[in-house]
Amino acid sequence: MQHNKQSRFRSSSLGLVKAEIMDKSRNSNFSSENGDFENSSIKDLLPYSKCSEKTRLFLMEIFEILMKHISKTFDRKCKILDFHHPHQLLDGIEGFSLEITGEAESLEQILVDCRDTLKYGVKTGHPRFFNQLSSGLDIISLAADWLTSTANTNMFTYEIAPVFTLMEDVVIRRMCSIIGWEDGEGIFSPGGSINNLYAVIMARHYVMPEVKYDGMRGFPELVMFQSKHAHYSNKRPGAVLGIGLKNCIDIEVDDKGRMIASDLELKILQSKLAGKVPFYVTATAGTTVIGAFDKIPEISGICKKYGVWLHVDAAWGGAVMMSQKHRHLVTGIELADSVTWNPHKMMGVVLQCSALLTRHKGILESCNEMNADYLFQQDKHYDVTYDTGDKTIQCGRHVDVFKLWLAWRAKGDAGFEKHVDRCIELSRYLVRKIRKTRGFELVNPEPEYANVCFWYFPPCIRNLSDETIKHEKLNKVAPLIKSRMMENGTIMIGYQPLGSKVNFFRNIVSNPAVDYDDIDFIITEIERLGRDIEL
């Protein structure tokens, strides 16, 4: 039997929903005033009002805002950003104000605020956004994020997150297995920086468990080591935990940006001779700038020789474990005591999704537990080993695991492998383009990963004979072109200096929407933006 249906136009100043098909067979008390958001407020939504229809219509408007943004994100004709300076946004633009007046606004204004918040932000899923290690917009993990926000629960006990706590256990065990550990444990936290902090906490507890109760006073000074190209978060625990930044020792790197094992051993011995206790080394799997992979077996051998905890910061490079072709980059990772792995980077899961993993089962709880008896009662009627709150330094913890779990279900191992391989191949394609394009020069001639670092020499400096002056001028090129990128909104690529090397571009490919035409565009757009530079 055919239902009687009709089209209805809703009035909204946003003009986001053009029409809605209403099924008259449904038992609904719909009236033309339901969509009047200008004269509606939060009091008309659940739970303040019993009218679920108004709430449904409001959320449909929100959904349309999100869909419009998603469509623009994948549209290469749309700008990556509509750039404004901070003072312009603070002063207000076209009715969009960041001020909190203290007065309740209408739902119509709330919808406008949502639209404009996205309008003036950066489309990090755009195929020509190459600025950060995390980019792209994975629809499956996006859907998972919507679901977890709707569930609005906490990860500290099975009692209030029964599915999610078990899901985290399943995913952690799978990730440990991929690393090569028969057993292990871990947690998801707000990001790689926090997970690197967790690793140092575990290592200190492993070597000096008394510090948890007695503090650092009376114990020898602890010393930790990382390569000079390691992420800055690997030093931050030194400041946070009272170890001291002076005891966070940089290790020299080779011409490919990899830690030099002999320099590590030398500096461990120097610290011991100074009466200090070397206790922790970070090896990096995929450095932030160059994308270098430290030689884990060599570093592990030194750590074992001196009884030092080995942490592998694989926040960026851990995804290669999903690729048969590129897994060799992390050979020996199973020798580590702990690993940071960020699926929100090369695996494409939406922010935030970061795991801290360790082969020392039980140590997370041992060093972090506070035994709060109002949360972690031991006489509950279920298996309390699934209560995770005492493993963490957080109490409230967002559900991040579901994004990875759902994406894994949708893509399988092969889907992640294909994505990693394609991103690296696109980066190799960019390397080939740079090598044969006049005015471009690679910083790292043979990149190991998806980081491609390069200089662009505009015509005004290509023929300068004085190398000192040439490099002084070259240092200004990347910042100037980057400003033009942002003003134009056509592309975004990061830049930075590194040691004695002046400012260069660092291009990252981790977005599944990128194709070969986008890589071609990198070259042509930088040439367009930079050809008329005068320095």
Coordinates of C-alpha atoms in Angstrom, one line a residue:
M1 CA 0.0 0.0 0.0
Q2 CA 1.4 3.4 -1.0
H3 CA 1.8 5.9 1.9
N4 CA 0.6 9.5 1.2
K5 CA 3.8 11.7 1.2
Q6 CA 4.3 15.3 0.6
S7 CA 7.2 17.7 0.4
R8 CA 7.5 20.4 3.0
F9 CA 9.8 23.4 3.0
R10 CA 11.1 24.5 6.4
S11 CA 12.0 28.1 7.1
S12 CA 15.5 28.6 8.4
S13 CA 17.7 31.6 7.8
L14 CA 20.5 29.2 7.2
G15 CA 18.6 27.6 4.2
L16 CA 20.3 24.3 5.0
V17 CA 17.3 22.0 4.7
K18 CA 15.4 22.6 1.5
A19 CA 12.7 20.1 1.9
E20 CA 11.7 17.2 4.0
I21 CA 9.5 14.3 3.1
M22 CA 6.9 13.7 5.7
D23 CA 5.1 10.4 6.0
K24 CA 1.6 11.1 6.9
S25 CA 1.1 7.5 8.1
R26 CA 3.3 8.4 11.0
N27 CA 1.5 9.4 14.2
S28 CA 3.0 12.8 14.6
N29 CA 1.7 16.1 16.0
F30 CA 3.9 18.1 13.6
S31 CA 3.0 21.8 13.0
S32 CA 4.5 24.5 10.9
E33 CA 6.0 26.1 14.0
N34 CA 8.3 23.2 14.8
G35 CA 11.1 24.6 12.6
D36 CA 10.9 28.1 13.9
F37 CA 14.4 28.2 15.5
E38 CA 14.5 32.0 15.6
N39 CA 11.9 32.0 18.3
S40 CA 13.1 28.8 20.0
S41 CA 15.7 28.3 22.7
I42 CA 17.4 25.4 24.5
K43 CA 14.2 25.2 26.7
D44 CA 12.4 23.8 23.6
L45 CA 14.9 20.8 23.3
L46 CA 15.2 17.6 25.3
P47 CA 15.5 17.2 28.3
Y48 CA 14.0 20.7 29.1
S49 CA 11.0 20.1 26.9
K50 CA 9.2 16.8 26.3
C51 CA 8.9 17.6 22.6
S52 CA 11.4 15.2 20.8
E53 CA 10.2 16.5 17.4
K54 CA 11.9 19.9 17.9
T55 CA 15.0 18.2 19.0
R56 CA 15.0 16.0 16.0
L57 CA 14.6 18.9 13.6
F58 CA 17.3 20.9 15.4
L59 CA 19.7 18.0 15.1
M60 CA 18.8 17.5 11.4
E61 CA 19.9 21.1 10.9
I62 CA 23.1 20.4 12.6
F63 CA 23.6 17.3 10.5
E64 CA 23.1 19.4 7.3
I65 CA 25.7 21.8 8.5
L66 CA 28.1 18.9 9.0
M67 CA 27.3 17.4 5.6
K68 CA 27.8 20.7 3.9
H69 CA 31.2 21.0 5.5
I70 CA 32.1 17.4 4.6
S71 CA 31.2 18.0 1.0
K72 CA 33.4 21.1 0.9
T73 CA 36.2 19.3 2.6
F74 CA 36.5 16.8 -0.3
D75 CA 35.9 19.5 -3.0
R76 CA 39.2 20.7 -4.5
K77 CA 37.5 23.8 -5.8
C78 CA 36.8 24.9 -2.2
K79 CA 39.4 26.7 -0.2
I80 CA 41.2 24.9 2.6
L81 CA 40.5 27.9 4.8
D82 CA 39.0 31.4 4.7
F83 CA 41.9 33.0 6.5
H84 CA 41.5 35.9 8.9
H85 CA 44.0 37.3 11.4
P86 CA 43.3 36.7 15.1
H87 CA 42.2 40.3 15.8
Q88 CA 39.6 40.0 13.0
L89 CA 38.0 36.9 14.4
L90 CA 38.1 38.5 17.9
D91 CA 36.5 41.7 16.6
G92 CA 33.7 39.7 14.9
I93 CA 33.1 39.0 11.2
E94 CA 29.7 39.2 9.4
G95 CA 27.8 38.6 12.6
F96 CA 30.0 35.8 13.9
S97 CA 31.3 36.8 17.4
L98 CA 33.4 34.8 19.9
E99 CA 32.2 36.9 22.8
I100 CA 30.2 35.3 25.7
T101 CA 27.6 37.9 26.7
G102 CA 26.0 35.8 29.4
E103 CA 22.6 36.0 27.6
A104 CA 20.9 32.9 26.2
E105 CA 20.8 32.9 22.4
S106 CA 18.1 31.5 20.1
L107 CA 18.5 28.1 18.5
E108 CA 18.8 30.0 15.2
Q109 CA 21.9 31.8 16.5
I110 CA 23.3 28.6 17.7
L111 CA 22.9 27.1 14.2
V112 CA 24.6 30.2 12.7
D113 CA 27.4 29.8 15.3
C114 CA 28.0 26.2 14.3
R115 CA 28.0 27.0 10.6
D116 CA 30.5 29.9 11.1
T117 CA 32.8 28.0 13.4
L118 CA 33.3 25.5 10.5
K119 CA 33.4 28.3 7.9
Y120 CA 36.4 30.0 9.5
G121 CA 38.2 26.9 10.5
V122 CA 40.7 24.8 8.5
K123 CA 39.5 21.8 6.4
T124 CA 42.1 19.4 7.5
G125 CA 40.5 16.6 5.5
H126 CA 41.0 18.6 2.2
P127 CA 43.1 16.7 -0.3
R128 CA 45.6 19.6 -0.5
F129 CA 46.1 19.9 3.3
F130 CA 49.6 18.6 3.8
N131 CA 50.4 20.6 6.9
Q132 CA 50.3 18.0 9.7
L133 CA 51.0 14.3 10.4
S134 CA 47.3 13.8 11.0
S135 CA 45.1 14.8 8.1
G136 CA 42.1 13.5 6.2
L137 CA 38.5 12.8 7.2
D138 CA 37.7 9.1 7.6
I139 CA 33.9 8.7 7.5
I140 CA 33.7 5.5 9.5
S141 CA 35.7 6.8 12.5
L142 CA 33.8 10.1 12.2
A143 CA 30.6 8.2 12.6
A144 CA 32.2 6.4 15.6
D145 CA 33.0 9.8 17.2
W146 CA 29.4 10.9 16.8
L147 CA 28.3 7.7 18.5
T148 CA 30.7 8.0 21.4
S149 CA 29.7 11.6 22.0
T150 CA 26.0 10.5 22.0
A151 CA 26.9 7.8 24.5
N152 CA 28.7 10.4 26.6
T153 CA 30.3 7.9 29.0
N154 CA 33.6 7.5 30.7
M155 CA 36.3 4.8 30.4
F156 CA 37.2 4.4 34.0
T157 CA 34.9 1.4 34.9
Y158 CA 33.2 -1.5 33.2
E159 CA 30.2 -0.4 35.3
I160 CA 29.5 2.6 33.1
A161 CA 31.2 1.6 29.8
P162 CA 30.8 -2.2 29.6
V163 CA 31.2 -2.4 25.8
F164 CA 33.9 0.2 25.4
T165 CA 36.1 -1.2 28.2
L166 CA 36.0 -4.6 26.7
M167 CA 36.6 -3.2 23.2
E168 CA 39.7 -1.4 24.5
D169 CA 41.0 -4.6 25.9
V170 CA 40.4 -6.4 22.6
V171 CA 42.1 -3.7 20.5
I172 CA 45.0 -3.3 22.9
R173 CA 45.7 -7.0 22.8
R174 CA 45.6 -7.0 19.0
M175 CA 48.0 -4.1 18.8
C176 CA 50.4 -5.8 21.2
S177 CA 50.3 -8.9 19.0
I178 CA 51.1 -6.8 15.9
I179 CA 54.1 -5.4 17.7
G180 CA 55.2 -8.9 18.5
W181 CA 54.4 -9.3 22.2
E182 CA 52.7 -12.5 23.4
D183 CA 51.3 -10.5 26.3
G184 CA 51.0 -6.9 27.3
E185 CA 48.7 -4.1 28.2
G186 CA 47.9 -0.5 27.4
I187 CA 45.5 2.3 27.3
F188 CA 44.3 5.0 25.0
S189 CA 45.0 8.6 26.1
P190 CA 44.6 12.1 24.7
G191 CA 47.7 11.9 22.5
G192 CA 51.2 10.8 21.9
S193 CA 52.7 13.4 24.2
I194 CA 50.7 12.0 27.1
N195 CA 51.6 8.5 26.2
N196 CA 55.3 9.4 26.2
L197 CA 54.7 10.8 29.7
Y198 CA 53.1 7.5 30.7
A199 CA 56.2 5.6 29.4
V200 CA 58.6 7.7 31.6
I201 CA 56.3 7.2 34.6
M202 CA 56.4 3.4 34.1
A203 CA 60.2 3.4 33.5
R204 CA 60.9 5.4 36.7
H205 CA 58.5 3.1 38.7
Y206 CA 60.3 0.1 37.2
V207 CA 63.8 1.2 38.4
M208 CA 62.8 3.2 41.5
P209 CA 59.3 2.1 42.7
E210 CA 59.9 3.8 46.0
V211 CA 59.7 7.2 44.3
K212 CA 55.9 6.9 44.1
Y213 CA 55.6 7.2 47.9
D214 CA 58.9 8.9 49.0
G215 CA 59.4 11.4 46.1
M216 CA 62.7 12.1 44.3
R217 CA 64.6 13.4 47.3
G218 CA 67.3 11.1 48.6
F219 CA 67.6 9.2 45.3
P220 CA 70.4 9.5 42.7
E221 CA 69.6 11.8 39.7
L222 CA 67.9 10.0 36.9
V223 CA 68.9 10.5 33.3
M224 CA 66.9 9.9 30.1
F225 CA 68.0 10.0 26.5
Q226 CA 66.5 10.8 23.1
S227 CA 67.8 11.7 19.7
K228 CA 68.2 15.3 18.8
H229 CA 65.4 14.8 16.2
A230 CA 62.9 13.2 18.6
H231 CA 59.6 14.9 19.3
Y232 CA 59.7 17.6 21.9
S233 CA 57.2 15.6 24.1
N234 CA 59.9 13.1 24.9
K235 CA 61.7 15.8 27.0
R236 CA 58.6 17.2 28.6
P237 CA 58.4 14.4 31.2
G238 CA 61.8 15.5 32.5
A239 CA 60.2 18.8 33.5
V240 CA 56.9 17.4 34.7
L241 CA 58.3 14.6 36.8
G242 CA 61.1 16.5 38.5
I243 CA 63.9 14.7 36.6
G244 CA 65.0 18.0 35.1
L245 CA 65.6 19.1 31.5
K246 CA 69.4 19.0 32.1
N247 CA 69.0 15.3 32.6
C248 CA 67.2 14.8 29.2
I249 CA 70.3 14.2 27.0
D250 CA 70.2 14.6 23.3
I251 CA 71.9 11.9 21.2
E252 CA 73.5 12.8 17.8
V253 CA 72.0 11.6 14.6
D254 CA 73.5 10.3 11.3
D255 CA 73.0 11.9 7.9
K256 CA 69.5 10.2 7.6
G257 CA 68.3 11.6 11.0
R258 CA 68.7 8.3 12.9
M259 CA 70.1 8.1 16.4
I260 CA 73.8 7.1 16.5
A261 CA 74.0 4.1 18.9
S262 CA 77.6 4.7 19.7
D263 CA 76.9 8.2 20.9
L264 CA 74.1 6.8 23.1
E265 CA 76.4 4.4 24.8
L266 CA 79.0 7.1 25.3
K267 CA 76.6 9.4 27.0
I268 CA 75.1 6.6 29.2
L269 CA 78.7 5.9 30.4
Q270 CA 79.3 9.6 31.0
S271 CA 76.1 9.8 33.1
K272 CA 77.1 6.8 35.2
L273 CA 80.6 8.2 35.8
A274 CA 78.9 11.4 37.1
G275 CA 77.0 9.3 39.7
K276 CA 73.7 9.5 37.9
V277 CA 71.3 6.7 37.0
P278 CA 70.5 6.2 33.2
F279 CA 67.1 4.7 33.2
Y280 CA 65.2 5.5 30.0
V281 CA 65.9 5.8 26.2
T282 CA 63.5 6.9 23.5
A283 CA 64.0 5.5 20.0
T284 CA 61.9 7.2 17.4
A285 CA 60.0 5.3 14.6
G286 CA 59.3 8.1 12.2
T287 CA 60.7 11.4 13.4
T288 CA 58.4 14.4 13.1
V289 CA 60.4 16.4 10.5
I290 CA 62.5 14.0 8.5
G291 CA 60.5 10.8 9.1
A292 CA 63.6 8.8 10.2
F293 CA 63.5 5.5 11.9
D294 CA 66.0 4.8 14.6
K295 CA 67.7 1.4 14.4
I296 CA 65.9 -0.4 17.3
P297 CA 68.0 -3.6 17.5
E298 CA 71.2 -1.6 18.1
I299 CA 69.6 0.7 20.6
S300 CA 68.0 -2.3 22.4
G301 CA 71.3 -4.0 22.8
I302 CA 72.7 -1.0 24.6
C303 CA 69.6 -0.6 26.8
K304 CA 69.8 -4.3 27.8
K305 CA 73.6 -3.9 28.5
Y306 CA 73.0 -1.1 31.0
G307 CA 69.6 -2.1 32.3
V308 CA 67.7 0.8 30.7
W309 CA 64.1 1.0 29.7
L310 CA 63.6 1.2 26.0
H311 CA 60.6 3.2 24.7
V312 CA 59.7 3.5 21.0
D313 CA 57.9 6.6 20.0
A314 CA 56.1 5.2 17.0
A315 CA 53.3 7.8 17.2
W316 CA 53.9 8.7 13.5
G317 CA 55.6 5.6 12.1
G318 CA 53.8 2.8 14.0
A319 CA 51.4 2.4 11.0
V320 CA 54.1 0.7 9.0
M321 CA 53.5 -2.4 11.1
M322 CA 50.3 -2.8 9.1
S323 CA 52.4 -3.0 5.8
Q324 CA 54.3 -6.0 4.7
K325 CA 56.2 -3.8 2.3
H326 CA 57.4 -1.3 4.9
R327 CA 57.3 -3.1 8.3
H328 CA 61.1 -3.5 8.0
L329 CA 61.4 0.1 9.1
V330 CA 60.5 -0.9 12.6
T331 CA 62.5 -4.1 12.8
G332 CA 63.1 -5.0 16.4
I333 CA 60.2 -3.0 17.8
E334 CA 59.2 -6.1 19.8
L335 CA 62.3 -5.6 21.9
A336 CA 60.9 -2.4 23.3
D337 CA 59.5 -2.1 26.9
S338 CA 56.8 0.3 25.7
V339 CA 55.5 1.8 22.5
T340 CA 53.5 4.9 21.6
W341 CA 51.3 4.4 18.5
N342 CA 48.9 7.0 17.1
P343 CA 46.2 5.6 14.8
H344 CA 45.0 9.2 14.3
K345 CA 48.1 9.8 12.2
M346 CA 49.0 7.5 9.3
M347 CA 46.2 5.1 9.9
G348 CA 43.7 7.9 9.2
V349 CA 41.4 7.6 12.3
V350 CA 39.9 10.9 13.3
L351 CA 41.5 12.8 16.2
Q352 CA 42.1 11.8 18.8
C353 CA 43.2 8.2 18.9
S354 CA 46.5 7.3 20.6
A355 CA 47.6 4.2 22.3
L356 CA 50.4 3.5 24.9
L357 CA 51.4 -0.1 24.9
T358 CA 53.8 -2.1 27.2
R359 CA 54.9 -5.6 27.5
H360 CA 55.1 -5.4 31.3
K361 CA 51.6 -6.4 32.3
G362 CA 50.5 -4.9 35.5
I363 CA 52.9 -2.0 35.6
L364 CA 50.4 0.7 34.6
E365 CA 48.2 -0.1 37.6
S366 CA 51.2 -0.5 39.9
C367 CA 52.6 3.0 39.2
N368 CA 49.3 4.9 38.8
E369 CA 46.7 3.3 41.1
M370 CA 45.2 5.4 43.9
N371 CA 42.5 2.9 45.0
A372 CA 39.6 5.3 45.1
D373 CA 37.0 3.3 46.9
Y374 CA 34.2 5.3 45.5
L375 CA 35.0 4.1 42.0
F376 CA 37.1 1.0 42.1
Q377 CA 35.4 -1.1 44.7
Q378 CA 36.8 -4.7 44.7
D379 CA 33.5 -6.3 45.8
K380 CA 31.5 -5.5 42.7
H381 CA 29.4 -8.3 41.2
Y382 CA 31.5 -8.4 37.9
D383 CA 35.1 -9.0 37.0
V384 CA 36.8 -5.8 38.2
T385 CA 39.9 -6.4 36.2
Y386 CA 38.1 -4.6 33.4
D387 CA 38.0 -1.4 35.4
T388 CA 40.7 0.6 33.8
G389 CA 40.7 3.9 35.8
D390 CA 43.6 2.9 38.1
K391 CA 45.8 2.4 35.1
T392 CA 45.8 6.0 34.2
I393 CA 46.7 9.4 35.5
Q394 CA 43.3 10.6 34.3
C395 CA 40.0 10.1 35.9
G396 CA 37.7 11.2 33.1
R397 CA 38.8 9.5 29.9
H398 CA 37.1 9.9 26.5
V399 CA 36.1 6.9 24.5
D400 CA 38.8 6.9 21.7
V401 CA 39.0 3.2 21.1
F402 CA 35.7 2.9 19.3
K403 CA 37.0 5.0 16.4
L404 CA 39.8 2.6 15.7
W405 CA 37.7 -0.5 16.4
L406 CA 35.0 0.5 14.0
A407 CA 37.5 1.6 11.3
W408 CA 39.3 -1.7 11.7
R409 CA 36.0 -3.6 11.3
A410 CA 35.3 -1.6 8.1
K411 CA 38.7 -1.8 6.5
G412 CA 40.4 -4.9 7.9
D413 CA 44.2 -5.2 8.0
A414 CA 44.3 -5.1 4.2
G415 CA 42.6 -1.7 4.2
F416 CA 45.1 -0.1 6.5
E417 CA 48.0 -1.7 4.6
K418 CA 46.7 -0.4 1.3
H419 CA 46.4 3.1 2.8
V420 CA 50.0 3.1 4.2
D421 CA 51.5 1.8 1.0
R422 CA 49.6 4.4 -1.1
C423 CA 50.6 7.3 1.1
I424 CA 54.3 6.3 0.9
E425 CA 54.1 5.8 -2.8
L426 CA 52.6 9.3 -3.3
S427 CA 55.4 10.7 -1.3
R428 CA 57.9 8.8 -3.5
Y429 CA 56.1 10.3 -6.5
L430 CA 56.7 13.8 -5.0
V431 CA 60.4 13.0 -4.6
R432 CA 60.6 12.1 -8.3
K433 CA 58.8 15.3 -9.3
I434 CA 61.1 17.5 -7.2
R435 CA 64.2 15.9 -8.6
K436 CA 63.3 16.8 -12.1
T437 CA 61.8 20.3 -11.5
R438 CA 64.0 23.3 -11.7
G439 CA 64.1 25.4 -8.5
F440 CA 63.3 22.6 -6.1
E441 CA 65.9 20.7 -4.0
L442 CA 65.4 17.8 -1.5
V443 CA 66.6 18.3 2.0
N444 CA 66.6 14.5 2.6
P445 CA 67.5 12.9 -0.7
E446 CA 66.2 9.5 0.1
P447 CA 63.2 9.8 2.5
E448 CA 62.3 6.6 4.4
Y449 CA 58.7 7.5 5.0
A450 CA 55.9 9.9 3.9
N451 CA 57.8 13.1 5.0
V452 CA 59.3 14.9 2.0
C453 CA 61.4 17.9 2.9
F454 CA 62.5 20.3 0.3
W455 CA 63.5 23.9 -0.6
Y456 CA 62.1 26.1 -3.3
F457 CA 64.5 28.6 -4.9
P458 CA 62.6 31.4 -6.5
P459 CA 64.1 32.9 -9.7
C460 CA 65.5 35.9 -7.8
I461 CA 68.1 33.8 -5.9
R462 CA 68.8 30.8 -8.2
N463 CA 71.8 32.4 -9.8
L464 CA 73.4 34.0 -6.7
S465 CA 77.1 33.1 -6.4
D466 CA 77.5 34.0 -2.7
E467 CA 76.2 31.0 -0.8
T468 CA 75.9 32.8 2.5
I469 CA 73.7 35.5 1.0
K470 CA 71.8 32.9 -1.0
H471 CA 70.9 30.9 2.2
E472 CA 70.0 34.0 4.1
K473 CA 67.5 34.8 1.4
L474 CA 66.4 31.2 1.1
N475 CA 65.5 31.2 4.8
K476 CA 62.8 33.8 4.1
V477 CA 61.2 32.0 1.1
A478 CA 59.2 29.2 2.9
P479 CA 57.6 31.6 5.5
L480 CA 56.6 34.0 2.7
I481 CA 55.1 31.4 0.4
K482 CA 53.3 29.8 3.4
S483 CA 51.7 33.2 4.1
R484 CA 50.5 33.3 0.5
M485 CA 49.2 29.7 0.8
M486 CA 47.1 30.7 3.8
E487 CA 45.9 34.0 2.2
N488 CA 44.9 32.1 -1.0
G489 CA 43.5 29.1 0.8
T490 CA 44.6 26.7 -2.0
I491 CA 47.1 24.5 -0.2
M492 CA 48.8 24.2 3.2
I493 CA 52.3 22.7 3.7
G494 CA 54.4 23.1 6.9
Y495 CA 57.9 24.6 7.1
Q496 CA 60.7 24.7 9.6
P497 CA 64.5 25.0 10.0
L498 CA 66.5 22.0 11.3
G499 CA 69.9 22.4 12.8
S500 CA 72.1 24.3 10.2
K501 CA 69.5 23.9 7.5
V502 CA 67.5 27.0 6.8
N503 CA 63.7 27.0 6.5
F504 CA 62.3 24.3 4.2
F505 CA 59.0 22.8 3.4
R506 CA 57.9 19.6 5.0
N507 CA 55.2 17.8 3.0
I508 CA 53.2 15.1 4.7
V509 CA 51.0 12.6 2.9
S510 CA 48.6 10.7 5.2
N511 CA 45.2 11.7 3.8
P512 CA 43.4 8.9 1.8
A513 CA 41.8 11.6 -0.4
V514 CA 45.1 12.6 -1.9
D515 CA 45.9 11.5 -5.5
Y516 CA 48.6 12.1 -8.0
D517 CA 47.1 15.3 -9.4
D518 CA 47.3 16.8 -5.8
I519 CA 51.0 16.0 -5.8
D520 CA 51.4 17.7 -9.1
F521 CA 49.5 20.7 -7.7
I522 CA 52.1 21.0 -4.9
I523 CA 54.8 21.8 -7.5
T524 CA 52.7 24.1 -9.7
E525 CA 51.2 26.0 -6.8
I526 CA 54.5 26.7 -5.1
E527 CA 55.9 27.9 -8.4
R528 CA 52.9 30.2 -8.9
L529 CA 53.0 31.6 -5.4
G530 CA 56.8 32.0 -5.4
R531 CA 57.9 33.0 -8.9
D532 CA 57.5 36.8 -8.3
I533 CA 59.2 36.9 -4.9
E534 CA 61.9 39.6 -4.6
L535 CA 64.3 39.4 -1.6

